[in-house]
CSV table of C-alpha atoms in Angstrom, one decimal:
chain,number,residue,atom,x,y,z
S,30,MET,CA,0.0,0.0,0.0
S,31,VAL,CA,1.0,3.6,-0.5
S,32,VAL,CA,-0.5,6.1,2.1
S,33,SER,CA,-0.4,9.8,1.2
S,34,VAL,CA,-0.8,12.5,3.8
S,35,PRO,CA,-1.0,16.2,3.1
S,36,ALA,CA,0.9,19.1,4.7
S,37,THR,CA,-1.1,21.3,7.0
S,38,SER,CA,-1.1,24.9,8.2
S,39,ALA,CA,-2.5,25.4,11.7
S,40,ASN,CA,-3.6,28.2,13.9
S,41,LEU,CA,-4.1,30.5,10.9
S,42,GLY,CA,-3.6,33.6,13.1
S,43,PRO,CA,-6.4,33.8,15.7
S,44,GLY,CA,-7.4,30.1,15.7
S,45,PHE,CA,-4.9,28.9,18.2
S,46,ASP,CA,-4.9,25.1,18.5
S,47,CYS,CA,-8.3,24.8,16.8
S,48,LEU,CA,-8.1,26.0,13.1
S,49,GLY,CA,-6.2,24.4,10.3
S,50,LEU,CA,-6.2,23.6,6.6
S,51,SER,CA,-4.6,21.1,4.2
S,52,LEU,CA,-2.1,21.8,1.5
S,53,ASN,CA,-1.4,19.7,-1.6
S,54,LEU,CA,2.2,18.9,-0.5
S,55,LYS,CA,2.3,15.3,0.5
S,56,ASN,CA,4.4,12.6,2.2
S,57,ARG,CA,3.9,9.2,0.6
S,58,PHE,CA,4.5,6.1,2.7
S,59,SER,CA,5.0,2.8,0.9
S,60,VAL,CA,4.6,-0.4,2.9
S,61,VAL,CA,5.4,-3.7,1.2
S,62,PRO,CA,5.6,-7.2,2.8
S,63,SER,CA,9.3,-8.4,2.7
S,64,VAL,CA,11.6,-11.1,3.9
S,65,PHE,CA,13.6,-8.5,5.9
S,66,THR,CA,12.6,-5.1,7.4
S,67,SER,CA,14.2,-2.2,5.5
S,68,ILE,CA,13.7,1.6,5.6
S,69,LYS,CA,14.5,4.0,2.8
S,70,ILE,CA,13.8,7.7,2.8
S,71,GLN,CA,13.7,10.0,-0.2
S,72,GLY,CA,13.3,13.8,0.0
S,73,GLU,CA,12.9,15.5,3.4
S,74,GLY,CA,14.9,13.6,6.0
S,75,GLU,CA,17.0,11.8,3.5
S,76,GLY,CA,20.5,11.2,4.9
S,77,PHE,CA,19.4,11.5,8.5
S,78,SER,CA,20.5,8.3,10.1
S,79,LYS,CA,18.3,8.8,13.2
S,80,PHE,CA,15.2,8.4,11.0
S,81,LEU,CA,16.5,5.0,9.9
S,82,VAL,CA,17.3,3.8,13.4
S,83,ASP,CA,14.3,5.2,15.3
S,84,ASN,CA,11.5,5.8,12.8
S,85,ILE,CA,8.1,6.8,14.3
S,86,PHE,CA,6.1,5.5,11.4
S,87,VAL,CA,7.8,2.1,11.5
S,88,ASN,CA,7.6,1.8,15.3
S,89,LEU,CA,3.9,2.6,15.4
S,90,PHE,CA,3.1,0.2,12.5
S,91,LYS,CA,5.2,-2.8,13.7
S,92,ASN,CA,4.1,-2.4,17.4
S,93,ALA,CA,0.4,-2.4,16.4
S,94,LEU,CA,0.8,-5.6,14.4
S,95,GLN,CA,2.9,-7.3,17.2
S,96,LYS,CA,0.1,-6.6,19.7
S,97,ARG,CA,-2.2,-8.5,17.5
S,98,GLY,CA,0.2,-11.4,17.1
S,99,ILE,CA,1.1,-10.6,13.5
S,100,GLN,CA,4.7,-11.4,12.7
S,101,GLN,CA,5.7,-9.9,9.3
S,102,ASN,CA,8.6,-8.0,7.9
S,103,PHE,CA,8.1,-5.0,5.6
S,104,GLU,CA,9.9,-2.8,3.2
S,105,PHE,CA,9.2,0.9,4.1
S,106,LEU,CA,9.8,3.5,1.5
S,107,PHE,CA,9.1,7.1,2.3
S,108,HIS,CA,8.8,9.9,-0.3
S,109,ASN,CA,8.7,13.0,1.9
S,110,ALA,CA,7.8,16.4,0.5
S,111,ILE,CA,6.8,18.1,3.8
S,112,PRO,CA,9.7,20.1,5.3
S,113,ILE,CA,10.7,19.0,8.8
S,114,SER,CA,10.3,21.3,11.8
S,115,ARG,CA,8.9,24.2,9.7
S,116,GLY,CA,5.3,24.4,11.0
S,117,LEU,CA,3.8,22.4,8.1
S,118,GLY,CA,2.6,19.4,10.0
S,119,SER,CA,5.4,16.9,9.2
S,120,SER,CA,5.0,15.1,12.6
S,121,SER,CA,1.3,14.9,12.2
S,122,ALA,CA,1.7,13.5,8.7
S,123,ILE,CA,3.8,10.7,10.1
S,124,ILE,CA,1.4,9.9,12.9
S,125,VAL,CA,-1.7,10.0,10.6
S,126,GLY,CA,0.1,8.1,7.9
S,127,ALA,CA,1.2,5.3,10.3
S,128,LEU,CA,-2.2,4.9,11.9
S,129,SER,CA,-4.0,5.0,8.6
S,130,ALA,CA,-1.6,2.3,7.3
S,131,ILE,CA,-2.4,0.2,10.3
S,132,ASN,CA,-6.2,0.8,9.9
S,133,TYR,CA,-6.0,-0.1,6.2
S,134,TYR,CA,-3.9,-3.2,6.8
S,135,LEU,CA,-6.3,-4.6,9.4
S,136,ASN,CA,-9.6,-3.5,7.9
S,137,GLY,CA,-9.1,-3.1,4.1
S,138,THR,CA,-10.2,0.6,4.4
S,139,ILE,CA,-9.4,3.7,6.3
S,140,GLU,CA,-11.9,4.6,9.1
S,141,LYS,CA,-11.0,8.3,9.3
S,142,GLU,CA,-12.7,9.0,12.6
S,143,GLU,CA,-10.8,6.1,14.2
S,144,VAL,CA,-7.5,7.4,12.8
S,145,LEU,CA,-8.2,10.9,14.0
S,146,ASN,CA,-9.0,10.0,17.6
S,147,ALA,CA,-6.2,7.4,17.8
S,148,SER,CA,-3.8,10.2,16.7
S,149,LEU,CA,-4.6,12.2,19.9
S,150,VAL,CA,-2.5,9.7,21.8
S,151,TYR,CA,0.6,11.0,20.0
S,152,GLU,CA,-0.5,14.6,19.0
S,153,SER,CA,-2.7,16.4,21.4
S,154,HIS,CA,-3.5,19.4,19.2
S,155,PRO,CA,-6.3,18.7,16.7
S,156,ASP,CA,-5.6,21.7,14.4
S,157,ASN,CA,-2.9,19.8,12.5
S,158,ILE,CA,-4.2,16.2,12.7
S,159,THR,CA,-7.7,17.0,11.6
S,160,PRO,CA,-6.9,18.6,8.2
S,161,ALA,CA,-4.3,15.9,7.7
S,162,VAL,CA,-7.0,13.3,8.0
S,163,PHE,CA,-9.9,15.0,6.3
S,164,GLY,CA,-8.5,17.8,4.1
S,165,GLY,CA,-10.0,21.2,3.6
S,166,PHE,CA,-10.5,24.0,6.2
S,167,ASN,CA,-11.2,22.5,9.6
S,168,VAL,CA,-12.4,23.7,13.0
S,169,ALA,CA,-11.5,21.1,15.7
S,170,MET,CA,-11.7,20.8,19.5
S,171,VAL,CA,-10.9,18.0,21.9
S,172,GLU,CA,-13.4,16.8,24.5
S,173,LYS,CA,-12.3,14.9,27.5
S,174,PHE,CA,-14.6,12.6,29.4
S,175,PRO,CA,-14.1,9.9,32.2
S,176,ASN,CA,-12.8,6.5,31.1
S,177,GLN,CA,-14.5,3.8,33.1
S,178,GLU,CA,-11.6,1.4,32.4
S,179,SER,CA,-8.7,3.5,33.7
S,180,THR,CA,-7.9,6.7,35.7
S,181,GLU,CA,-7.1,8.6,32.5
S,182,ASN,CA,-9.7,10.6,30.6
S,183,LYS,CA,-10.8,9.5,27.1
S,184,LYS,CA,-10.4,12.1,24.4
S,185,LYS,CA,-12.5,12.7,21.3
S,186,VAL,CA,-12.1,15.3,18.5
S,187,HIS,CA,-15.2,17.2,17.5
S,188,HIS,CA,-14.7,18.9,14.1
S,189,LEU,CA,-16.4,20.5,11.1
S,190,ARG,CA,-14.9,21.0,7.6
S,191,THR,CA,-15.5,23.1,4.6
S,192,LEU,CA,-13.9,22.6,1.2
S,193,ILE,CA,-11.5,25.2,-0.2
S,194,PRO,CA,-12.3,26.4,-3.8
S,195,SER,CA,-9.9,25.6,-6.6
S,196,TYR,CA,-9.7,29.3,-7.5
S,197,LEU,CA,-7.6,29.9,-4.4
S,198,LYS,CA,-3.9,29.0,-3.9
S,199,ALA,CA,-1.4,29.0,-1.1
S,200,VAL,CA,2.0,30.6,-1.4
S,201,VAL,CA,4.2,29.2,1.4
S,202,VAL,CA,7.5,30.8,2.5
S,203,ILE,CA,9.8,28.2,4.0
S,204,PRO,CA,12.9,29.7,5.7
S,205,PRO,CA,16.1,27.6,6.2
S,206,HIS,CA,15.9,28.3,9.9
S,207,THR,CA,13.8,25.9,12.1
S,208,ILE,CA,11.7,26.9,15.1
S,209,SER,CA,11.1,24.1,17.6
S,210,THR,CA,7.4,23.8,18.7
S,211,LYS,CA,8.6,23.3,22.3
S,212,LEU,CA,10.7,26.4,22.2
S,213,SER,CA,8.0,28.4,20.5
S,214,ARG,CA,5.4,27.5,23.1
S,215,GLN,CA,7.8,28.5,25.9
S,216,ALA,CA,7.8,32.0,24.4
S,217,LEU,CA,4.1,32.3,25.0
S,218,PRO,CA,2.7,33.9,28.3
S,219,LYS,CA,0.9,31.6,30.7
S,220,ARG,CA,-2.0,34.1,31.0
S,221,CYS,CA,-3.8,36.4,28.7
S,222,SER,CA,-6.1,39.4,29.3
S,223,HIS,CA,-9.9,39.2,28.9
S,224,SER,CA,-9.6,41.7,26.0
S,225,ASP,CA,-7.0,39.6,24.1
S,226,ALA,CA,-9.1,36.5,24.5
S,227,ALA,CA,-12.2,38.3,23.3
S,228,TYR,CA,-10.3,39.7,20.4
S,229,ASN,CA,-9.2,36.3,19.2
S,230,LEU,CA,-12.6,34.7,19.7
S,231,ALA,CA,-14.1,37.4,17.5
S,232,HIS,CA,-11.5,37.1,14.8
S,233,ALA,CA,-11.4,33.3,14.7
S,234,SER,CA,-15.2,33.3,14.5
S,235,LEU,CA,-15.2,35.8,11.7
S,236,MET,CA,-12.6,33.7,9.8
S,237,CYS,CA,-14.8,30.6,10.1
S,238,MET,CA,-17.7,32.4,8.6
S,239,ALA,CA,-15.5,33.9,5.9
S,240,PHE,CA,-14.4,30.4,4.8
S,241,SER,CA,-18.0,29.0,5.0
S,242,GLN,CA,-19.5,31.9,3.0
S,243,GLU,CA,-16.4,32.4,0.7
S,244,LYS,CA,-16.1,36.1,1.9
S,245,TRP,CA,-12.4,36.3,1.2
S,246,ASP,CA,-12.1,40.1,1.3
S,247,ILE,CA,-12.5,40.0,5.0
S,248,LEU,CA,-9.7,37.5,5.7
S,249,GLN,CA,-7.0,40.1,6.1
S,250,VAL,CA,-8.9,41.5,9.1
S,251,ALA,CA,-10.1,38.1,10.4
S,252,SER,CA,-6.6,36.6,10.5
S,253,LYS,CA,-5.2,39.0,13.0
S,254,ASP,CA,-4.1,37.6,16.4
S,255,ARG,CA,-3.1,38.7,19.8
S,256,LEU,CA,-2.3,35.4,21.6
S,257,HIS,CA,0.7,33.8,20.0
S,258,GLN,CA,1.9,35.0,16.6
S,259,ASP,CA,3.8,38.1,17.5
S,260,LYS,CA,5.6,36.4,20.4
S,261,ARG,CA,6.7,33.6,18.0
S,262,MET,CA,7.7,35.9,15.2
S,263,LYS,CA,10.0,37.7,17.5
S,264,LEU,CA,12.1,34.5,17.6
S,265,TYR,CA,12.8,35.1,13.9
S,266,PRO,CA,12.1,38.8,13.1
S,267,VAL,CA,12.6,38.5,9.3
S,268,LEU,CA,9.1,37.0,9.2
S,269,TYR,CA,7.6,40.4,9.8
S,270,GLY,CA,8.9,41.5,6.4
S,271,VAL,CA,7.5,38.3,4.8
S,272,GLN,CA,4.1,39.1,6.1
S,273,LYS,CA,4.2,42.8,5.1
S,274,MET,CA,5.3,42.0,1.6
S,275,ALA,CA,2.7,39.3,1.1
S,276,LEU,CA,-0.2,41.5,2.2
S,277,GLU,CA,1.0,44.3,0.0
S,278,HIS,CA,1.2,42.1,-3.1
S,279,GLY,CA,-2.0,40.2,-3.3
S,280,ALA,CA,-2.3,37.9,-0.2
S,281,LEU,CA,-5.8,37.6,1.2
S,282,MET,CA,-4.3,36.6,4.5
S,283,SER,CA,-0.8,36.0,5.8
S,284,THR,CA,-0.1,34.0,9.0
S,285,LEU,CA,2.6,32.1,10.7
S,286,SER,CA,2.2,28.4,9.8
S,287,GLY,CA,1.8,26.4,13.1
S,288,SER,CA,4.6,27.5,15.4
S,289,GLY,CA,6.8,28.5,12.4
S,290,SER,CA,9.1,29.1,10.9
S,291,SER,CA,7.1,28.8,7.6
S,292,PHE,CA,4.7,31.5,6.6
S,293,PHE,CA,1.3,30.7,5.0
S,294,ASN,CA,-0.3,33.1,2.5
S,295,MET,CA,-3.5,32.6,0.7
S,296,CYS,CA,-4.4,34.4,-2.6
S,297,TYR,CA,-6.5,34.1,-5.7
S,298,ALA,CA,-5.0,31.6,-8.2
S,299,GLU,CA,-4.3,34.4,-10.8
S,300,ASP,CA,-2.2,36.3,-8.2
S,301,ALA,CA,-0.2,33.3,-7.0
S,302,HIS,CA,2.7,33.5,-9.6
S,303,ALA,CA,3.3,37.2,-9.1
S,304,LEU,CA,3.2,36.8,-5.3
S,305,GLN,CA,5.5,33.8,-5.4
S,306,THR,CA,8.0,35.6,-7.7
S,307,ARG,CA,8.1,38.8,-5.5
S,308,LEU,CA,8.7,36.8,-2.3
S,309,GLN,CA,11.3,34.6,-3.9
S,310,GLU,CA,13.2,37.6,-5.3
S,311,LYS,CA,13.2,39.3,-1.9
S,312,TYR,CA,13.9,36.2,0.2
S,313,TYR,CA,16.2,34.4,-2.3
S,314,ASN,CA,17.6,32.0,0.3
S,315,PHE,CA,14.1,30.8,1.3
S,316,ARG,CA,12.0,28.3,-0.5
S,317,VAL,CA,8.7,29.8,-1.8
S,318,LEU,CA,6.1,27.3,-3.0
S,319,SER,CA,2.9,28.0,-4.8
S,320,LEU,CA,0.5,25.2,-3.9
S,321,ASP,CA,-3.1,24.1,-4.4
S,322,PHE,CA,-5.2,23.2,-1.4
S,323,ASP,CA,-6.0,19.6,-0.6
S,324,ASN,CA,-9.7,18.7,0.1
S,325,GLU,CA,-9.2,14.9,0.5
S,326,GLY,CA,-6.8,14.4,3.5
S,327,VAL,CA,-5.1,11.0,4.0
S,328,GLN,CA,-5.6,8.6,1.1
S,329,ILE,CA,-4.6,5.1,-0.1
S,330,GLU,CA,-3.0,5.5,-3.5
S,331,ASP,CA,-2.7,2.7,-6.1
């Protein structure tokens, strides 16, 4: 089987830990029965020996089968297009990919709700895993409730999705510099004011309505944030210039992707090439990609 999982951009400004969307930039994981277990990585992560020795996908897949008494070796081939540690959901793609592969191997299909909720064990924030599973623009939250069988609470993701029209494109700026999610979260204050919380609630709500009603002209206002983005961008100040240039040259919205360091910009398809060119000329040592959106999420490819 070949499992494909799209990149994601989470938070989207004010939607801290609850809003995310899916990009047509995919990791493809090939799993083939074999006499011996082998791992090969092409693309992102290629040449990193640690991914061959301690591979999350392989560990999750093999452990799940061993728990069911299935003894089988596999050849794992990874074609990775999602940059690592750049706020584009590479970790979520691995987790969703592995759990989908397990689901498909055992059931002959992917039960996406099962995969989504199983992913919470390894990734507690639903704004990345939900669009990776379902595609499109997603609103997601986690509900905790008592587990009668253990002292730990059960968790379930509640989510809603809307499709993203094909006349829109993403222009993603990917710096060479990484920002660790852990370090990025440490930069955030432990408390926020009532006014900042209300500000983000209003802007995130407006963004959700903008996506559902296709009112794209209001996104530049709706994507403003007071809770996390400015604190994270201060770790890498060049991102202020990226955002300013994008908004001045056709971006409907411009937000830090996840915890960074990548920057997500959305624009009309006819404006994408010009925006990509301007950003690439200015930030010549960055990667600037023009991408379609993904409305399918995780898939089994032939």
